[in-house]
Coordinates of C-alpha atoms in Angstrom, one line a residue:
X26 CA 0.0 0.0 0.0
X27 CA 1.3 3.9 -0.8
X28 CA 0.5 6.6 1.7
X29 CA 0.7 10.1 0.1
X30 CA 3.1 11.9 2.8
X31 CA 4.1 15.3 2.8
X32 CA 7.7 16.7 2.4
X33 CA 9.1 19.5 4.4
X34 CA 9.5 21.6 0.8
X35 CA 5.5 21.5 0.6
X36 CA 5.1 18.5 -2.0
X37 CA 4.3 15.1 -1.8
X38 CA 5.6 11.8 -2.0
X39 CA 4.4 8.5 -1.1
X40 CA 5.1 6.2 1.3
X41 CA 5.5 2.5 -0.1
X42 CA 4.7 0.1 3.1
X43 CA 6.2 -2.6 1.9
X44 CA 9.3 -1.6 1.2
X45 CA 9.3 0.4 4.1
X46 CA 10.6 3.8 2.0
X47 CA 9.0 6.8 0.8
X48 CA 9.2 7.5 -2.9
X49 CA 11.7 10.9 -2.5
X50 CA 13.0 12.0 -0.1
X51 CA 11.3 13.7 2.8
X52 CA 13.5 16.6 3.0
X53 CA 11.4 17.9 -0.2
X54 CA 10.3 15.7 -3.0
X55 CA 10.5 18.5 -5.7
X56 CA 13.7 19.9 -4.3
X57 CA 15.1 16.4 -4.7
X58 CA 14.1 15.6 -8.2
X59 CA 14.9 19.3 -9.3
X60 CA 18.4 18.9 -7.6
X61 CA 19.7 15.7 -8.7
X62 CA 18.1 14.8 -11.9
X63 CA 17.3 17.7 -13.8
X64 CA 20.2 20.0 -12.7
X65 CA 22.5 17.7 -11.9
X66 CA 21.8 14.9 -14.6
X67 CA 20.2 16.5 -17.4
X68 CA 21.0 20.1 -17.9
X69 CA 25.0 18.8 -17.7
X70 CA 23.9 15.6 -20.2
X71 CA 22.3 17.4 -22.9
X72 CA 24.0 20.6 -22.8
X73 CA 25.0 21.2 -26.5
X74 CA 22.4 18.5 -27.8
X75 CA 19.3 19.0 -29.8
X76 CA 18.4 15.2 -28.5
X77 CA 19.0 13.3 -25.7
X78 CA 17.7 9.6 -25.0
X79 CA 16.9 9.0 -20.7
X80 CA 17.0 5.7 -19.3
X81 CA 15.2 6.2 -15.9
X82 CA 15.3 3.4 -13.5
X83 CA 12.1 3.2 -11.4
X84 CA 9.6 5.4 -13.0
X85 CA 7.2 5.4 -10.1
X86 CA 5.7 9.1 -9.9
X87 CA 6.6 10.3 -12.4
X88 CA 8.2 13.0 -11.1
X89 CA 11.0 13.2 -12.6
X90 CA 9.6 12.6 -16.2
X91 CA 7.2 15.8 -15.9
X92 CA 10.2 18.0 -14.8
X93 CA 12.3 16.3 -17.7
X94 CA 10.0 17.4 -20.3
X95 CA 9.3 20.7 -18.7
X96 CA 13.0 21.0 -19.5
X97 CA 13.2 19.6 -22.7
X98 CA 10.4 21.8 -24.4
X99 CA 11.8 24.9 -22.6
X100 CA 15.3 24.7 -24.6
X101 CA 13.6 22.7 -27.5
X102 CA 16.0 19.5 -27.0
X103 CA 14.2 16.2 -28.6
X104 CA 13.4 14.0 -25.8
X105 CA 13.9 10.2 -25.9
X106 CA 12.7 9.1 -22.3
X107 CA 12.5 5.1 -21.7
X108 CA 11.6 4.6 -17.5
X109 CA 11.8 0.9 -16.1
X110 CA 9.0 0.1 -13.5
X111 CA 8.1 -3.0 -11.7
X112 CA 5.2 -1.7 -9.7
X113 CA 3.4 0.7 -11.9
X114 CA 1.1 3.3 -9.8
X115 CA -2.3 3.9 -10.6
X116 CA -3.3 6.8 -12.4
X117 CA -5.5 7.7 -9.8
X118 CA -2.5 7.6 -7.2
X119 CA -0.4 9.7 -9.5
X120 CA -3.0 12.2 -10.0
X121 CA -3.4 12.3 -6.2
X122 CA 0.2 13.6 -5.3
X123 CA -0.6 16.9 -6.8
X124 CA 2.2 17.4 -9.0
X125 CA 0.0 18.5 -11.7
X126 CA 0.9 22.2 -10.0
X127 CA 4.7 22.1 -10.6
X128 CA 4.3 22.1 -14.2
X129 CA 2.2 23.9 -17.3
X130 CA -1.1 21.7 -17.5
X131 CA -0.4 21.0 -20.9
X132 CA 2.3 18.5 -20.0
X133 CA 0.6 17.1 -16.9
X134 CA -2.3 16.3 -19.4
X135 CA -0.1 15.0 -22.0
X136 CA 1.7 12.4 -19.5
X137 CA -1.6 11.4 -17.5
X138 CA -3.3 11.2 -20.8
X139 CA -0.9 8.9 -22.2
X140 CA 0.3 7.0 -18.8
X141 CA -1.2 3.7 -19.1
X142 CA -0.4 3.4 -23.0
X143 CA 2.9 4.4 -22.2
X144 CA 3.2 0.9 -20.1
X145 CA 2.2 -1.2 -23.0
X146 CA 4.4 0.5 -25.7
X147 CA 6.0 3.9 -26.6
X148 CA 4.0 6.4 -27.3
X149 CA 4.9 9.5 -29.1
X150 CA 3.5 12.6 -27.1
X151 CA 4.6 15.6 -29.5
X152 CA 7.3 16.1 -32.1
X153 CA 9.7 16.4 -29.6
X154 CA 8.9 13.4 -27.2
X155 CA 7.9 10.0 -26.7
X156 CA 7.4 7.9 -23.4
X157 CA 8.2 4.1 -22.7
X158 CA 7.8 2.4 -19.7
X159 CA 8.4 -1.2 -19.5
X160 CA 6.7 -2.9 -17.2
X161 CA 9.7 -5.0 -16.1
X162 CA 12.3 -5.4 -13.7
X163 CA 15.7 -3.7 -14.1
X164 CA 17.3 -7.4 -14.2
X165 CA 14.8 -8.7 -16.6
X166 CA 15.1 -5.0 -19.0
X167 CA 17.2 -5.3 -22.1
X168 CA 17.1 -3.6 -25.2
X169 CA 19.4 -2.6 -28.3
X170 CA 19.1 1.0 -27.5
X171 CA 22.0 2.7 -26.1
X172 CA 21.0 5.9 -23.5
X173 CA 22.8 9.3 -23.1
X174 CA 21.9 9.6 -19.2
X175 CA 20.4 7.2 -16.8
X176 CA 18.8 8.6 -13.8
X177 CA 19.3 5.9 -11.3
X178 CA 16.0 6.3 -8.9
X179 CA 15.8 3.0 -7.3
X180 CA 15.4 2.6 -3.6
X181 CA 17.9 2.6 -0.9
X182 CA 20.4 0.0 -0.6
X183 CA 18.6 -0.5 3.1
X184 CA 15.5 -1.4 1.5
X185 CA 16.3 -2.5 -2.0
X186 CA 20.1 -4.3 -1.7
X187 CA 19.5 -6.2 -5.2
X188 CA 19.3 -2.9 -7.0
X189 CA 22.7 -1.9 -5.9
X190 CA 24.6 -5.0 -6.3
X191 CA 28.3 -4.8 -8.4
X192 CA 26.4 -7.0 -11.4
X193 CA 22.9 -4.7 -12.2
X194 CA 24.7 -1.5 -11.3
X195 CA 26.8 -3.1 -14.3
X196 CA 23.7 -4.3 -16.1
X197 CA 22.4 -0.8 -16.3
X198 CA 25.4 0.9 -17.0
X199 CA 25.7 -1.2 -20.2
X200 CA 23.0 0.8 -21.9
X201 CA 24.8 4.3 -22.2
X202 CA 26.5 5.4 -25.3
X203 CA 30.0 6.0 -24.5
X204 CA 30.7 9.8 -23.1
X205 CA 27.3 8.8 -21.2
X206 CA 25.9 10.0 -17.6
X207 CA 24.7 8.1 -14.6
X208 CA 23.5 10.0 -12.1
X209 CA 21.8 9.0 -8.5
X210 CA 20.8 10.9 -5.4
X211 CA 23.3 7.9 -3.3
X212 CA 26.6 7.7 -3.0
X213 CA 28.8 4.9 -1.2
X214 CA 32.1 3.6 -1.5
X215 CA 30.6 0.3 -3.0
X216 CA 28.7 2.3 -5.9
X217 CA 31.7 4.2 -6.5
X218 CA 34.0 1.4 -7.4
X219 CA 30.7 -0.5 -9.2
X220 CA 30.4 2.2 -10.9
X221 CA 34.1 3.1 -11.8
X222 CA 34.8 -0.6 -13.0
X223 CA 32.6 0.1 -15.5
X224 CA 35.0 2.8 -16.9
X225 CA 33.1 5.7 -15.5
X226 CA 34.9 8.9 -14.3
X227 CA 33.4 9.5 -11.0
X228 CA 32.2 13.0 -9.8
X229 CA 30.9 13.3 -6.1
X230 CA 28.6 16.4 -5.9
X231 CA 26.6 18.2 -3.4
X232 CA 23.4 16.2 -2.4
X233 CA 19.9 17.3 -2.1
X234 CA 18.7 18.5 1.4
X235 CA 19.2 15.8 3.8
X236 CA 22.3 14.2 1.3
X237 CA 25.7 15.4 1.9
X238 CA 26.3 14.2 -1.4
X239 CA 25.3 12.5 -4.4
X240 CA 26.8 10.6 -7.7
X241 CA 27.6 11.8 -11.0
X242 CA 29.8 9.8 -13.6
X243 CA 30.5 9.7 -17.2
X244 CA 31.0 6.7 -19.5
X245 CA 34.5 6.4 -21.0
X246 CA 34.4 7.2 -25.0

């Protein structure tokens, strides 16, 4: 069961009860989202670039998608965004956390339009974006597309150890195009050399509220 909770920057997450872990962080959901994967993440990976391809891992909300397209029809950059989800939310849910407010109404009513169709196949939402979500694990996820960012979203290592193991930190990694990004709100020693076998050039940057710091790297070319 999800419990819509609120964060101490005024917006919502929700609570997942049987993982034992809010969705974002309670420090401020929007602040979170704003910090790590749209300043952090995309504004660095497509800088330059009149397309960029995401790979998000763990859709849920769909936070983080909203605020990507947001950004993406602001500085007219094509936007490619694949989101792996296990647990899809209802649209009801989703419409329920209010984040409808954070962005213009046309692209809430684009995505929540074109949610559920989005977890069947890709669906194109405008000449500058389409939306997949496979309704899949990140174990189970493979495809010949390569990624020029992936915003790693999973749950905590606490709650969620399998998602940060050396082997599907690995797994996901193998879908960016050389020279591409990975970016997370953690950061441990363990990720760190994960992600640096790999052949990533590591970056520790300030976190979000609440996170002294946080992960970027970039692929080898």
């Amino acid at each position: 069961m999800n419990i819509i909770t609120p964060t101490a920057d005024g917006s919502n997450t929700l609570y997942n009860e049987t993982i034992g872990e809010h969705y974002h962080s309670k420090h401020g959901a929007l602040q979170e989202s704003k910090h790590v994967f749209i300043e952090a993440g995309l504004k660095f990976a497509s800088a330059g670039k009149p397309e960029i391809a995401v790979l998000e891992v763990g859709f849920g909300t769909g936070l983080n998608f909203i605020l990507s397209l947001e950004y993406c029809e602001i500085h007219n950059i094509q936007l490619d965004y694949t989101s792996i989800e296990a647990f899809p939310l209802s649209t009801t849910l989703i419409e329920q956390t209010g984040y409808s407010v954070y962005v213009p109404q046309a692209i809430w009513n684009t995505f929540i339009n074109n949610y559920e169709a989005a977890l069947q196949a890709p669906q194109s939402l405008s000449a500058l974006s389409t939306l997949e979500i496979p309704h899949t694990t990140l174990a189970a996820f493979n495809t010949p597309k390569k990624f020029d960012i992936i915003y790693y979203d999973a749950f905590s290592v606490q709650h969620q150890p399998e998602m940060w193991s050396d082997e599907i930190i690995a797994h996901a990694c193998s879908f960016l195009k050389p020279g591409g990004t990975f970016v997370t709100y953690a950061i441990t020693g363990k990720l760190k050399r994960a992600v640096k076998a790999c052949g990533f050039n590591i970056e520790k940057l300030p976190g979000a509220p609440g996170k002294r710091e946080m992960l970027r790297a970039v692929k080898g070319t």
